[in-house]
């Protein structure tokens, strides 16, 4: 049987994509075959398609770091035909064909069963961004934070992970402060649950190594000077969960927040997280994320629209989450 896919090829330093028709023998090795229904466009996907970061390590390759669908065939224990499954990260869009296709063959240990509370579309409206947001919330909780601890800052608030982080935190009772470069979209952030919206430029320039205490914790997707300033303003025994580098991969800060205020910086990796951590995060998403808020963060596109949307993601012009209907 044939299936459609968005295939990335590289010539020199240029990455080009085309919608192609492939056959099952074109799939990569895996003990589970999935009829893919939906994928997503994340910041990492945008980096991969642009070539700005060497996400894709071998060409040609089907991009897409997320997928959700129904199992067609399985030789993996505990996974059976008909199961609704998802994959976030692992080798997708790096060394293994990803989610921008109507079919995938993957190792069974990469799969998480879609919680009953979600459709496949819902699962991809959450995707790596929302799953990463949940891992970040869990890190704040692990560090001892509760809603009574004080305000939680979310940087990159208009992005996919930021939007879902706001929805999760506000639903759990936290007072959330959203940092964004698009203040004109403050109403959207407040609909998700932000109590206050601040201009990202107040955090993005070089700052003092330690400053007035403002937030009990933070979820940061920006890195660089922003993360350094966030750490400098975290309250005593506060926690910061960091997973992004939209501003940069550097951290031009100081040890002072760590040794004077006992601040914890928790790194969040969603790509290689163990299965138990993934399952726990998805179980919490099923109970803690309000469906109405998820719907407000989401737009749906077809495969052919992925490159254009990816470019907009890099330009900071996409609000919330983008779901890819691979059959559209």
PDB file of C-alpha atoms in Angstrom:
ATOM      1  CA  UNK A   1       0.000   0.000   0.000  1.00  0.00           C
ATOM      2  CA  UNK A   2       1.134   3.527  -0.725  1.00  0.00           C
ATOM      3  CA  UNK A   3       0.926   6.534   1.569  1.00  0.00           C
ATOM      4  CA  UNK A   4       1.639  10.250   1.423  1.00  0.00           C
ATOM      5  CA  UNK A   5       4.489  11.898   3.316  1.00  0.00           C
ATOM      6  CA  UNK A   6       6.321  15.198   3.582  1.00  0.00           C
ATOM      7  CA  UNK A   7       9.908  14.310   2.703  1.00  0.00           C
ATOM      8  CA  UNK A   8      12.892  16.534   3.513  1.00  0.00           C
ATOM      9  CA  UNK A   9      15.984  16.515   1.281  1.00  0.00           C
ATOM     10  CA  UNK A  10      19.187  18.504   1.646  1.00  0.00           C
ATOM     11  CA  UNK A  11      21.289  20.006  -1.128  1.00  0.00           C
ATOM     12  CA  UNK A  12      24.332  21.860   0.159  1.00  0.00           C
ATOM     13  CA  UNK A  13      23.046  23.945   3.062  1.00  0.00           C
ATOM     14  CA  UNK A  14      19.471  24.080   1.775  1.00  0.00           C
ATOM     15  CA  UNK A  15      16.645  21.855   2.995  1.00  0.00           C
ATOM     16  CA  UNK A  16      13.691  21.390   0.656  1.00  0.00           C
ATOM     17  CA  UNK A  17      10.451  19.478   1.278  1.00  0.00           C
ATOM     18  CA  UNK A  18       7.957  17.842  -1.045  1.00  0.00           C
ATOM     19  CA  UNK A  19       4.776  15.801  -0.660  1.00  0.00           C
ATOM     20  CA  UNK A  20       5.680  12.356  -2.024  1.00  0.00           C
ATOM     21  CA  UNK A  21       4.040   8.969  -2.362  1.00  0.00           C
ATOM     22  CA  UNK A  22       5.875   6.143  -0.629  1.00  0.00           C
ATOM     23  CA  UNK A  23       5.364   2.431  -0.120  1.00  0.00           C
ATOM     24  CA  UNK A  24       5.569   0.371   3.051  1.00  0.00           C
ATOM     25  CA  UNK A  25       9.043  -0.899   2.161  1.00  0.00           C
ATOM     26  CA  UNK A  26      10.206   2.730   2.414  1.00  0.00           C
ATOM     27  CA  UNK A  27       9.480   2.723   6.146  1.00  0.00           C
ATOM     28  CA  UNK A  28      12.296   2.325   8.643  1.00  0.00           C
ATOM     29  CA  UNK A  29      12.658  -0.740  10.900  1.00  0.00           C
ATOM     30  CA  UNK A  30      10.225  -1.009  13.799  1.00  0.00           C
ATOM     31  CA  UNK A  31       8.143  -3.670  15.466  1.00  0.00           C
ATOM     32  CA  UNK A  32       4.940  -1.588  15.361  1.00  0.00           C
ATOM     33  CA  UNK A  33       3.247  -0.086  12.299  1.00  0.00           C
ATOM     34  CA  UNK A  34       0.935   2.869  12.942  1.00  0.00           C
ATOM     35  CA  UNK A  35      -1.714   4.425  10.706  1.00  0.00           C
ATOM     36  CA  UNK A  36      -0.920   8.043  11.558  1.00  0.00           C
ATOM     37  CA  UNK A  37      -3.815  10.459  11.928  1.00  0.00           C
ATOM     38  CA  UNK A  38      -2.212  13.631  13.288  1.00  0.00           C
ATOM     39  CA  UNK A  39       1.146  15.252  13.954  1.00  0.00           C
ATOM     40  CA  UNK A  40       2.179  18.734  15.104  1.00  0.00           C
ATOM     41  CA  UNK A  41       4.440  21.680  14.319  1.00  0.00           C
ATOM     42  CA  UNK A  42       6.707  22.417  17.273  1.00  0.00           C
ATOM     43  CA  UNK A  43       9.603  24.863  17.568  1.00  0.00           C
ATOM     44  CA  UNK A  44      11.997  21.947  17.098  1.00  0.00           C
ATOM     45  CA  UNK A  45      10.148  20.984  13.902  1.00  0.00           C
ATOM     46  CA  UNK A  46      10.576  24.528  12.644  1.00  0.00           C
ATOM     47  CA  UNK A  47      14.306  24.382  13.389  1.00  0.00           C
ATOM     48  CA  UNK A  48      14.544  21.058  11.560  1.00  0.00           C
ATOM     49  CA  UNK A  49      12.789  22.274   8.418  1.00  0.00           C
ATOM     50  CA  UNK A  50      14.731  25.544   8.302  1.00  0.00           C
ATOM     51  CA  UNK A  51      18.142  23.943   8.779  1.00  0.00           C
ATOM     52  CA  UNK A  52      18.942  26.500  11.479  1.00  0.00           C
ATOM     53  CA  UNK A  53      19.727  23.600  13.801  1.00  0.00           C
ATOM     54  CA  UNK A  54      20.988  20.139  12.755  1.00  0.00           C
ATOM     55  CA  UNK A  55      17.924  18.313  14.057  1.00  0.00           C
ATOM     56  CA  UNK A  56      17.698  16.037  11.008  1.00  0.00           C
ATOM     57  CA  UNK A  57      20.852  13.957  10.951  1.00  0.00           C
ATOM     58  CA  UNK A  58      20.306  11.930   7.790  1.00  0.00           C
ATOM     59  CA  UNK A  59      18.577  12.739   4.518  1.00  0.00           C
ATOM     60  CA  UNK A  60      16.160  12.142   2.944  1.00  0.00           C
ATOM     61  CA  UNK A  61      13.926  11.908   6.019  1.00  0.00           C
ATOM     62  CA  UNK A  62      10.286  12.408   6.958  1.00  0.00           C
ATOM     63  CA  UNK A  63      10.243  15.170   9.620  1.00  0.00           C
ATOM     64  CA  UNK A  64       7.807  15.538  12.511  1.00  0.00           C
ATOM     65  CA  UNK A  65       8.785  14.873  16.138  1.00  0.00           C
ATOM     66  CA  UNK A  66       5.238  13.844  17.141  1.00  0.00           C
ATOM     67  CA  UNK A  67       2.642  11.433  15.838  1.00  0.00           C
ATOM     68  CA  UNK A  68      -0.638   9.895  16.957  1.00  0.00           C
ATOM     69  CA  UNK A  69      -2.710   7.182  15.339  1.00  0.00           C
ATOM     70  CA  UNK A  70      -3.901   3.592  15.478  1.00  0.00           C
ATOM     71  CA  UNK A  71      -1.737   0.474  15.530  1.00  0.00           C
ATOM     72  CA  UNK A  72      -2.029  -1.614  12.372  1.00  0.00           C
ATOM     73  CA  UNK A  73       0.474  -4.385  13.158  1.00  0.00           C
ATOM     74  CA  UNK A  74       2.562  -5.127  16.237  1.00  0.00           C
ATOM     75  CA  UNK A  75       5.238  -7.551  17.365  1.00  0.00           C
ATOM     76  CA  UNK A  76       5.767  -5.690  20.634  1.00  0.00           C
ATOM     77  CA  UNK A  77       4.359  -7.008  23.953  1.00  0.00           C
ATOM     78  CA  UNK A  78       1.488  -4.953  25.310  1.00  0.00           C
ATOM     79  CA  UNK A  79       0.802  -3.169  22.027  1.00  0.00           C
ATOM     80  CA  UNK A  80      -1.946  -4.652  19.830  1.00  0.00           C
ATOM     81  CA  UNK A  81      -3.644  -3.761  16.540  1.00  0.00           C
ATOM     82  CA  UNK A  82      -6.353  -1.205  17.205  1.00  0.00           C
ATOM     83  CA  UNK A  83      -4.545   0.469  20.098  1.00  0.00           C
ATOM     84  CA  UNK A  84      -4.521   4.263  19.994  1.00  0.00           C
ATOM     85  CA  UNK A  85      -0.924   5.385  20.462  1.00  0.00           C
ATOM     86  CA  UNK A  86       1.364   8.400  20.313  1.00  0.00           C
ATOM     87  CA  UNK A  87       5.079   9.089  20.062  1.00  0.00           C
ATOM     88  CA  UNK A  88       6.891  12.201  21.267  1.00  0.00           C
ATOM     89  CA  UNK A  89      10.541  12.685  20.410  1.00  0.00           C
ATOM     90  CA  UNK A  90      12.891   9.711  20.602  1.00  0.00           C
ATOM     91  CA  UNK A  91      14.505   9.487  17.152  1.00  0.00           C
ATOM     92  CA  UNK A  92      11.602  10.950  15.175  1.00  0.00           C
ATOM     93  CA  UNK A  93      12.798  13.612  12.703  1.00  0.00           C
ATOM     94  CA  UNK A  94      16.412  13.015  13.720  1.00  0.00           C
ATOM     95  CA  UNK A  95      17.452   9.557  12.546  1.00  0.00           C
ATOM     96  CA  UNK A  96      14.019   7.961  12.101  1.00  0.00           C
ATOM     97  CA  UNK A  97      11.098   8.885   9.851  1.00  0.00           C
ATOM     98  CA  UNK A  98       8.726  11.142  11.756  1.00  0.00           C
ATOM     99  CA  UNK A  99       5.088  12.063  11.953  1.00  0.00           C
ATOM    100  CA  UNK A 100       4.536  13.979   8.700  1.00  0.00           C
ATOM    101  CA  UNK A 101       3.250  10.877   6.942  1.00  0.00           C
ATOM    102  CA  UNK A 102       0.154   8.709   6.834  1.00  0.00           C
ATOM    103  CA  UNK A 103       2.076   5.695   8.088  1.00  0.00           C
ATOM    104  CA  UNK A 104       4.953   5.034  10.482  1.00  0.00           C
ATOM    105  CA  UNK A 105       6.987   2.056  11.634  1.00  0.00           C
ATOM    106  CA  UNK A 106       8.562   2.559  15.068  1.00  0.00           C
ATOM    107  CA  UNK A 107      10.068   0.614  17.967  1.00  0.00           C
ATOM    108  CA  UNK A 108       7.356  -0.439  20.385  1.00  0.00           C
ATOM    109  CA  UNK A 109       9.185   0.984  23.392  1.00  0.00           C
ATOM    110  CA  UNK A 110       8.657   4.473  21.973  1.00  0.00           C
ATOM    111  CA  UNK A 111       4.872   4.228  22.193  1.00  0.00           C
ATOM    112  CA  UNK A 112       2.554   5.654  24.813  1.00  0.00           C
ATOM    113  CA  UNK A 113      -1.114   4.723  24.709  1.00  0.00           C
ATOM    114  CA  UNK A 114      -3.368   7.737  24.208  1.00  0.00           C
ATOM    115  CA  UNK A 115      -5.316   8.377  27.434  1.00  0.00           C
ATOM    116  CA  UNK A 116      -9.050   7.691  27.147  1.00  0.00           C
ATOM    117  CA  UNK A 117      -9.739  11.373  27.833  1.00  0.00           C
ATOM    118  CA  UNK A 118      -8.139  12.399  24.531  1.00  0.00           C
ATOM    119  CA  UNK A 119      -8.749  11.837  20.843  1.00  0.00           C
ATOM    120  CA  UNK A 120      -5.729  11.508  18.559  1.00  0.00           C
ATOM    121  CA  UNK A 121      -6.295  15.132  17.554  1.00  0.00           C
ATOM    122  CA  UNK A 122      -6.338  16.185  21.213  1.00  0.00           C
ATOM    123  CA  UNK A 123      -3.124  14.244  21.839  1.00  0.00           C
ATOM    124  CA  UNK A 124      -1.385  16.184  19.096  1.00  0.00           C
ATOM    125  CA  UNK A 125      -2.927  19.485  20.192  1.00  0.00           C
ATOM    126  CA  UNK A 126      -0.911  18.740  23.321  1.00  0.00           C
ATOM    127  CA  UNK A 127       2.044  17.101  21.545  1.00  0.00           C
ATOM    128  CA  UNK A 128       5.637  17.531  22.618  1.00  0.00           C
ATOM    129  CA  UNK A 129       4.949  21.124  23.671  1.00  0.00           C
ATOM    130  CA  UNK A 130       2.182  20.217  26.110  1.00  0.00           C
ATOM    131  CA  UNK A 131       3.910  17.086  27.331  1.00  0.00           C
ATOM    132  CA  UNK A 132       7.026  19.189  27.995  1.00  0.00           C
ATOM    133  CA  UNK A 133       4.886  21.743  29.827  1.00  0.00           C
ATOM    134  CA  UNK A 134       3.542  18.958  32.032  1.00  0.00           C
ATOM    135  CA  UNK A 135       7.052  17.671  32.750  1.00  0.00           C
ATOM    136  CA  UNK A 136       7.905  21.234  33.793  1.00  0.00           C
ATOM    137  CA  UNK A 137       4.927  21.489  36.130  1.00  0.00           C
ATOM    138  CA  UNK A 138       5.931  18.165  37.685  1.00  0.00           C
ATOM    139  CA  UNK A 139       9.430  19.565  38.234  1.00  0.00           C
ATOM    140  CA  UNK A 140       8.003  22.564  40.088  1.00  0.00           C
ATOM    141  CA  UNK A 141       5.933  20.233  42.248  1.00  0.00           C
ATOM    142  CA  UNK A 142       8.939  17.995  42.869  1.00  0.00           C
ATOM    143  CA  UNK A 143      10.798  21.089  44.092  1.00  0.00           C
ATOM    144  CA  UNK A 144       8.092  21.664  46.692  1.00  0.00           C
ATOM    145  CA  UNK A 145       6.081  24.455  45.085  1.00  0.00           C
ATOM    146  CA  UNK A 146       2.341  24.721  45.675  1.00  0.00           C
ATOM    147  CA  UNK A 147      -0.200  27.419  44.744  1.00  0.00           C
ATOM    148  CA  UNK A 148       0.450  28.993  48.145  1.00  0.00           C
ATOM    149  CA  UNK A 149       4.158  29.460  47.298  1.00  0.00           C
ATOM    150  CA  UNK A 150       3.520  32.532  45.142  1.00  0.00           C
ATOM    151  CA  UNK A 151       3.437  33.621  41.513  1.00  0.00           C
ATOM    152  CA  UNK A 152       4.764  31.403  38.729  1.00  0.00           C
ATOM    153  CA  UNK A 153       6.291  33.078  35.663  1.00  0.00           C
ATOM    154  CA  UNK A 154       5.894  31.516  32.212  1.00  0.00           C
ATOM    155  CA  UNK A 155       8.180  32.883  29.480  1.00  0.00           C
ATOM    156  CA  UNK A 156       7.471  32.437  25.768  1.00  0.00           C
ATOM    157  CA  UNK A 157       3.868  32.468  26.857  1.00  0.00           C
ATOM    158  CA  UNK A 158       2.255  32.677  23.412  1.00  0.00           C
ATOM    159  CA  UNK A 159       4.034  29.565  22.144  1.00  0.00           C
ATOM    160  CA  UNK A 160       2.672  26.053  22.328  1.00  0.00           C
ATOM    161  CA  UNK A 161       4.440  24.988  25.508  1.00  0.00           C
ATOM    162  CA  UNK A 162       3.873  28.341  27.171  1.00  0.00           C
ATOM    163  CA  UNK A 163       0.161  28.340  26.374  1.00  0.00           C
ATOM    164  CA  UNK A 164      -0.386  24.880  27.822  1.00  0.00           C
ATOM    165  CA  UNK A 165       1.817  25.629  30.838  1.00  0.00           C
ATOM    166  CA  UNK A 166      -0.441  28.585  31.644  1.00  0.00           C
ATOM    167  CA  UNK A 167      -3.558  26.452  31.262  1.00  0.00           C
ATOM    168  CA  UNK A 168      -2.139  23.705  33.478  1.00  0.00           C
ATOM    169  CA  UNK A 169      -0.811  25.975  36.214  1.00  0.00           C
ATOM    170  CA  UNK A 170      -3.939  28.122  36.439  1.00  0.00           C
ATOM    171  CA  UNK A 171      -6.102  25.007  36.537  1.00  0.00           C
ATOM    172  CA  UNK A 172      -4.060  23.742  39.472  1.00  0.00           C
ATOM    173  CA  UNK A 173      -4.637  26.988  41.350  1.00  0.00           C
ATOM    174  CA  UNK A 174      -1.385  28.867  40.730  1.00  0.00           C
ATOM    175  CA  UNK A 175      -1.300  32.579  40.010  1.00  0.00           C
ATOM    176  CA  UNK A 176       0.454  32.794  36.646  1.00  0.00           C
ATOM    177  CA  UNK A 177       2.419  35.709  35.202  1.00  0.00           C
ATOM    178  CA  UNK A 178       2.896  35.433  31.426  1.00  0.00           C
ATOM    179  CA  UNK A 179       5.890  36.977  29.639  1.00  0.00           C
ATOM    180  CA  UNK A 180       5.413  37.689  25.935  1.00  0.00           C
ATOM    181  CA  UNK A 181       6.623  39.880  23.117  1.00  0.00           C
ATOM    182  CA  UNK A 182       3.081  40.132  21.777  1.00  0.00           C
ATOM    183  CA  UNK A 183       1.230  42.211  24.343  1.00  0.00           C
ATOM    184  CA  UNK A 184      -1.583  42.691  21.846  1.00  0.00           C
ATOM    185  CA  UNK A 185      -2.482  39.041  22.530  1.00  0.00           C
ATOM    186  CA  UNK A 186      -2.831  39.511  26.284  1.00  0.00           C
ATOM    187  CA  UNK A 187      -6.540  38.678  26.143  1.00  0.00           C
ATOM    188  CA  UNK A 188      -5.708  35.216  24.771  1.00  0.00           C
ATOM    189  CA  UNK A 189      -3.235  34.582  27.594  1.00  0.00           C
ATOM    190  CA  UNK A 190      -5.741  35.710  30.199  1.00  0.00           C
ATOM    191  CA  UNK A 191      -8.362  33.384  28.704  1.00  0.00           C
ATOM    192  CA  UNK A 192      -5.906  30.549  29.307  1.00  0.00           C
ATOM    193  CA  UNK A 193      -5.552  31.600  32.932  1.00  0.00           C
ATOM    194  CA  UNK A 194      -2.778  34.201  33.178  1.00  0.00           C
ATOM    195  CA  UNK A 195      -3.461  36.682  35.965  1.00  0.00           C
ATOM    196  CA  UNK A 196      -0.882  39.148  34.673  1.00  0.00           C
ATOM    197  CA  UNK A 197       0.979  39.719  31.389  1.00  0.00           C
ATOM    198  CA  UNK A 198       4.400  41.395  31.179  1.00  0.00           C
ATOM    199  CA  UNK A 199       6.588  42.485  28.264  1.00  0.00           C
ATOM    200  CA  UNK A 200       9.371  40.008  27.530  1.00  0.00           C
ATOM    201  CA  UNK A 201      11.772  42.903  26.920  1.00  0.00           C
ATOM    202  CA  UNK A 202      11.850  43.551  30.664  1.00  0.00           C
ATOM    203  CA  UNK A 203      13.758  40.248  30.946  1.00  0.00           C
ATOM    204  CA  UNK A 204      15.677  39.901  27.690  1.00  0.00           C
ATOM    205  CA  UNK A 205      18.558  42.359  28.195  1.00  0.00           C
ATOM    206  CA  UNK A 206      21.657  41.737  30.325  1.00  0.00           C
ATOM    207  CA  UNK A 207      20.783  42.217  34.000  1.00  0.00           C
ATOM    208  CA  UNK A 208      22.128  42.102  37.535  1.00  0.00           C
ATOM    209  CA  UNK A 209      23.463  38.783  38.846  1.00  0.00           C
ATOM    210  CA  UNK A 210      20.846  38.886  41.596  1.00  0.00           C
ATOM    211  CA  UNK A 211      17.823  41.157  41.901  1.00  0.00           C
ATOM    212  CA  UNK A 212      14.641  41.736  43.889  1.00  0.00           C
ATOM    213  CA  UNK A 213      12.684  38.552  44.548  1.00  0.00           C
ATOM    214  CA  UNK A 214       9.532  38.366  42.408  1.00  0.00           C
ATOM    215  CA  UNK A 215       8.405  34.820  41.571  1.00  0.00           C
ATOM    216  CA  UNK A 216       8.194  31.544  43.480  1.00  0.00           C
ATOM    217  CA  UNK A 217       8.979  29.624  40.317  1.00  0.00           C
ATOM    218  CA  UNK A 218       9.118  29.786  36.559  1.00  0.00           C
ATOM    219  CA  UNK A 219       8.805  27.739  33.382  1.00  0.00           C
ATOM    220  CA  UNK A 220      11.239  29.027  30.765  1.00  0.00           C
ATOM    221  CA  UNK A 221      11.410  28.271  27.045  1.00  0.00           C
ATOM    222  CA  UNK A 222      13.706  31.164  26.119  1.00  0.00           C
ATOM    223  CA  UNK A 223      17.136  30.679  27.716  1.00  0.00           C
ATOM    224  CA  UNK A 224      20.025  33.172  27.452  1.00  0.00           C
ATOM    225  CA  UNK A 225      19.642  36.541  29.239  1.00  0.00           C
ATOM    226  CA  UNK A 226      15.968  35.869  29.901  1.00  0.00           C
ATOM    227  CA  UNK A 227      16.684  32.736  31.916  1.00  0.00           C
ATOM    228  CA  UNK A 228      19.556  34.459  33.733  1.00  0.00           C
ATOM    229  CA  UNK A 229      17.246  37.335  34.733  1.00  0.00           C
ATOM    230  CA  UNK A 230      14.502  34.942  35.785  1.00  0.00           C
ATOM    231  CA  UNK A 231      16.934  33.091  38.069  1.00  0.00           C
ATOM    232  CA  UNK A 232      18.114  36.406  39.515  1.00  0.00           C
ATOM    233  CA  UNK A 233      14.530  37.288  40.522  1.00  0.00           C
ATOM    234  CA  UNK A 234      13.315  33.951  41.892  1.00  0.00           C
ATOM    235  CA  UNK A 235      12.360  33.888  45.554  1.00  0.00           C
ATOM    236  CA  UNK A 236      14.205  31.940  48.225  1.00  0.00           C
ATOM    237  CA  UNK A 237      13.935  28.153  47.614  1.00  0.00           C
ATOM    238  CA  UNK A 238      12.197  28.784  44.299  1.00  0.00           C
ATOM    239  CA  UNK A 239      12.278  26.444  41.298  1.00  0.00           C
ATOM    240  CA  UNK A 240      12.812  27.140  37.603  1.00  0.00           C
ATOM    241  CA  UNK A 241      12.074  24.499  34.944  1.00  0.00           C
ATOM    242  CA  UNK A 242      13.962  25.234  31.707  1.00  0.00           C
ATOM    243  CA  UNK A 243      13.618  23.510  28.344  1.00  0.00           C
ATOM    244  CA  UNK A 244      14.055  26.079  25.576  1.00  0.00           C
ATOM    245  CA  UNK A 245      16.540  28.290  23.774  1.00  0.00           C
ATOM    246  CA  UNK A 246      14.433  30.671  21.714  1.00  0.00           C
ATOM    247  CA  UNK A 247      16.707  33.573  22.698  1.00  0.00           C
ATOM    248  CA  UNK A 248      19.879  31.511  22.813  1.00  0.00           C
ATOM    249  CA  UNK A 249      21.647  28.480  24.248  1.00  0.00           C
ATOM    250  CA  UNK A 250      23.925  30.554  26.465  1.00  0.00           C
ATOM    251  CA  UNK A 251      23.295  31.238  30.150  1.00  0.00           C
ATOM    252  CA  UNK A 252      25.099  34.504  31.034  1.00  0.00           C
ATOM    253  CA  UNK A 253      24.203  34.427  34.704  1.00  0.00           C
ATOM    254  CA  UNK A 254      25.702  33.963  38.156  1.00  0.00           C
ATOM    255  CA  UNK A 255      25.880  31.319  40.872  1.00  0.00           C
ATOM    256  CA  UNK A 256      24.458  33.872  43.349  1.00  0.00           C
ATOM    257  CA  UNK A 257      20.775  32.799  43.050  1.00  0.00           C
ATOM    258  CA  UNK A 258      21.834  29.221  43.774  1.00  0.00           C
ATOM    259  CA  UNK A 259      24.078  29.865  46.766  1.00  0.00           C
ATOM    260  CA  UNK A 260      22.265  32.843  48.317  1.00  0.00           C
ATOM    261  CA  UNK A 261      18.639  31.886  47.671  1.00  0.00           C
ATOM    262  CA  UNK A 262      18.837  28.108  47.334  1.00  0.00           C
ATOM    263  CA  UNK A 263      17.200  28.331  43.895  1.00  0.00           C
ATOM    264  CA  UNK A 264      16.776  25.111  41.900  1.00  0.00           C
ATOM    265  CA  UNK A 265      17.226  25.051  38.112  1.00  0.00           C
ATOM    266  CA  UNK A 266      15.587  21.908  36.730  1.00  0.00           C
ATOM    267  CA  UNK A 267      16.431  20.938  33.167  1.00  0.00           C
ATOM    268  CA  UNK A 268      13.555  19.392  31.205  1.00  0.00           C
ATOM    269  CA  UNK A 269      14.247  16.886  28.422  1.00  0.00           C
ATOM    270  CA  UNK A 270      11.251  15.487  26.566  1.00  0.00           C
ATOM    271  CA  UNK A 271      13.108  13.605  23.813  1.00  0.00           C
ATOM    272  CA  UNK A 272      14.711  10.805  25.808  1.00  0.00           C
ATOM    273  CA  UNK A 273      12.529  10.762  28.929  1.00  0.00           C
ATOM    274  CA  UNK A 274      11.900   7.217  30.210  1.00  0.00           C
ATOM    275  CA  UNK A 275       8.564   5.549  29.561  1.00  0.00           C
ATOM    276  CA  UNK A 276       7.410   5.813  33.179  1.00  0.00           C
ATOM    277  CA  UNK A 277       7.935   9.589  33.159  1.00  0.00           C
ATOM    278  CA  UNK A 278       6.060   9.891  29.874  1.00  0.00           C
ATOM    279  CA  UNK A 279       3.140   7.833  31.108  1.00  0.00           C
ATOM    280  CA  UNK A 280       2.955   9.851  34.332  1.00  0.00           C
ATOM    281  CA  UNK A 281       2.975  13.138  32.416  1.00  0.00           C
ATOM    282  CA  UNK A 282       0.245  11.996  30.039  1.00  0.00           C
ATOM    283  CA  UNK A 283      -1.872  10.666  32.899  1.00  0.00           C
ATOM    284  CA  UNK A 284      -1.642  14.057  34.608  1.00  0.00           C
ATOM    285  CA  UNK A 285      -2.484  15.861  31.370  1.00  0.00           C
ATOM    286  CA  UNK A 286      -5.646  13.747  31.150  1.00  0.00           C
ATOM    287  CA  UNK A 287      -6.785  14.966  34.579  1.00  0.00           C
ATOM    288  CA  UNK A 288      -5.297  18.468  34.811  1.00  0.00           C
ATOM    289  CA  UNK A 289      -5.784  20.068  31.385  1.00  0.00           C
ATOM    290  CA  UNK A 290      -9.169  21.654  30.743  1.00  0.00           C
ATOM    291  CA  UNK A 291     -10.500  20.607  27.287  1.00  0.00           C
ATOM    292  CA  UNK A 292     -11.894  24.063  26.577  1.00  0.00           C
ATOM    293  CA  UNK A 293      -8.533  25.716  27.123  1.00  0.00           C
ATOM    294  CA  UNK A 294      -6.853  23.130  24.892  1.00  0.00           C
ATOM    295  CA  UNK A 295      -9.303  23.914  22.088  1.00  0.00           C
ATOM    296  CA  UNK A 296      -8.524  27.652  22.328  1.00  0.00           C
ATOM    297  CA  UNK A 297      -4.827  27.014  21.741  1.00  0.00           C
ATOM    298  CA  UNK A 298      -5.216  24.939  18.562  1.00  0.00           C
ATOM    299  CA  UNK A 299      -5.338  25.342  14.778  1.00  0.00           C
ATOM    300  CA  UNK A 300      -5.385  22.451  12.272  1.00  0.00           C
ATOM    301  CA  UNK A 301      -3.515  22.372   8.949  1.00  0.00           C
ATOM    302  CA  UNK A 302      -2.672  19.845   6.223  1.00  0.00           C
ATOM    303  CA  UNK A 303       0.721  18.409   5.264  1.00  0.00           C
ATOM    304  CA  UNK A 304       1.263  20.898   2.454  1.00  0.00           C
ATOM    305  CA  UNK A 305       0.969  23.833   4.879  1.00  0.00           C
ATOM    306  CA  UNK A 306       3.656  22.599   7.271  1.00  0.00           C
ATOM    307  CA  UNK A 307       6.681  24.441   5.766  1.00  0.00           C
ATOM    308  CA  UNK A 308       4.919  27.808   5.760  1.00  0.00           C
ATOM    309  CA  UNK A 309       3.690  27.411   9.330  1.00  0.00           C
ATOM    310  CA  UNK A 310       7.151  26.284  10.451  1.00  0.00           C
ATOM    311  CA  UNK A 311       8.613  29.517   9.081  1.00  0.00           C
ATOM    312  CA  UNK A 312       5.995  31.511  11.002  1.00  0.00           C
ATOM    313  CA  UNK A 313       6.873  29.629  14.202  1.00  0.00           C
ATOM    314  CA  UNK A 314      10.485  30.785  13.900  1.00  0.00           C
ATOM    315  CA  UNK A 315       9.287  34.333  13.354  1.00  0.00           C
ATOM    316  CA  UNK A 316       7.199  34.182  16.520  1.00  0.00           C
ATOM    317  CA  UNK A 317       3.951  34.653  14.601  1.00  0.00           C
ATOM    318  CA  UNK A 318       2.102  31.476  15.608  1.00  0.00           C
ATOM    319  CA  UNK A 319      -0.173  31.477  18.629  1.00  0.00           C
ATOM    320  CA  UNK A 320      -0.612  28.284  20.629  1.00  0.00           C
ATOM    321  CA  UNK A 321      -0.536  24.849  19.016  1.00  0.00           C
ATOM    322  CA  UNK A 322      -0.635  23.695  15.391  1.00  0.00           C
ATOM    323  CA  UNK A 323      -2.006  20.226  14.636  1.00  0.00           C
ATOM    324  CA  UNK A 324      -1.214  18.567  11.321  1.00  0.00           C
ATOM    325  CA  UNK A 325      -3.947  16.380   9.801  1.00  0.00           C
ATOM    326  CA  UNK A 326      -1.757  14.087   7.689  1.00  0.00           C
ATOM    327  CA  UNK A 327      -4.793  12.888   5.730  1.00  0.00           C
ATOM    328  CA  UNK A 328      -5.932  16.370   4.720  1.00  0.00           C
TER     329      UNK A 328
END
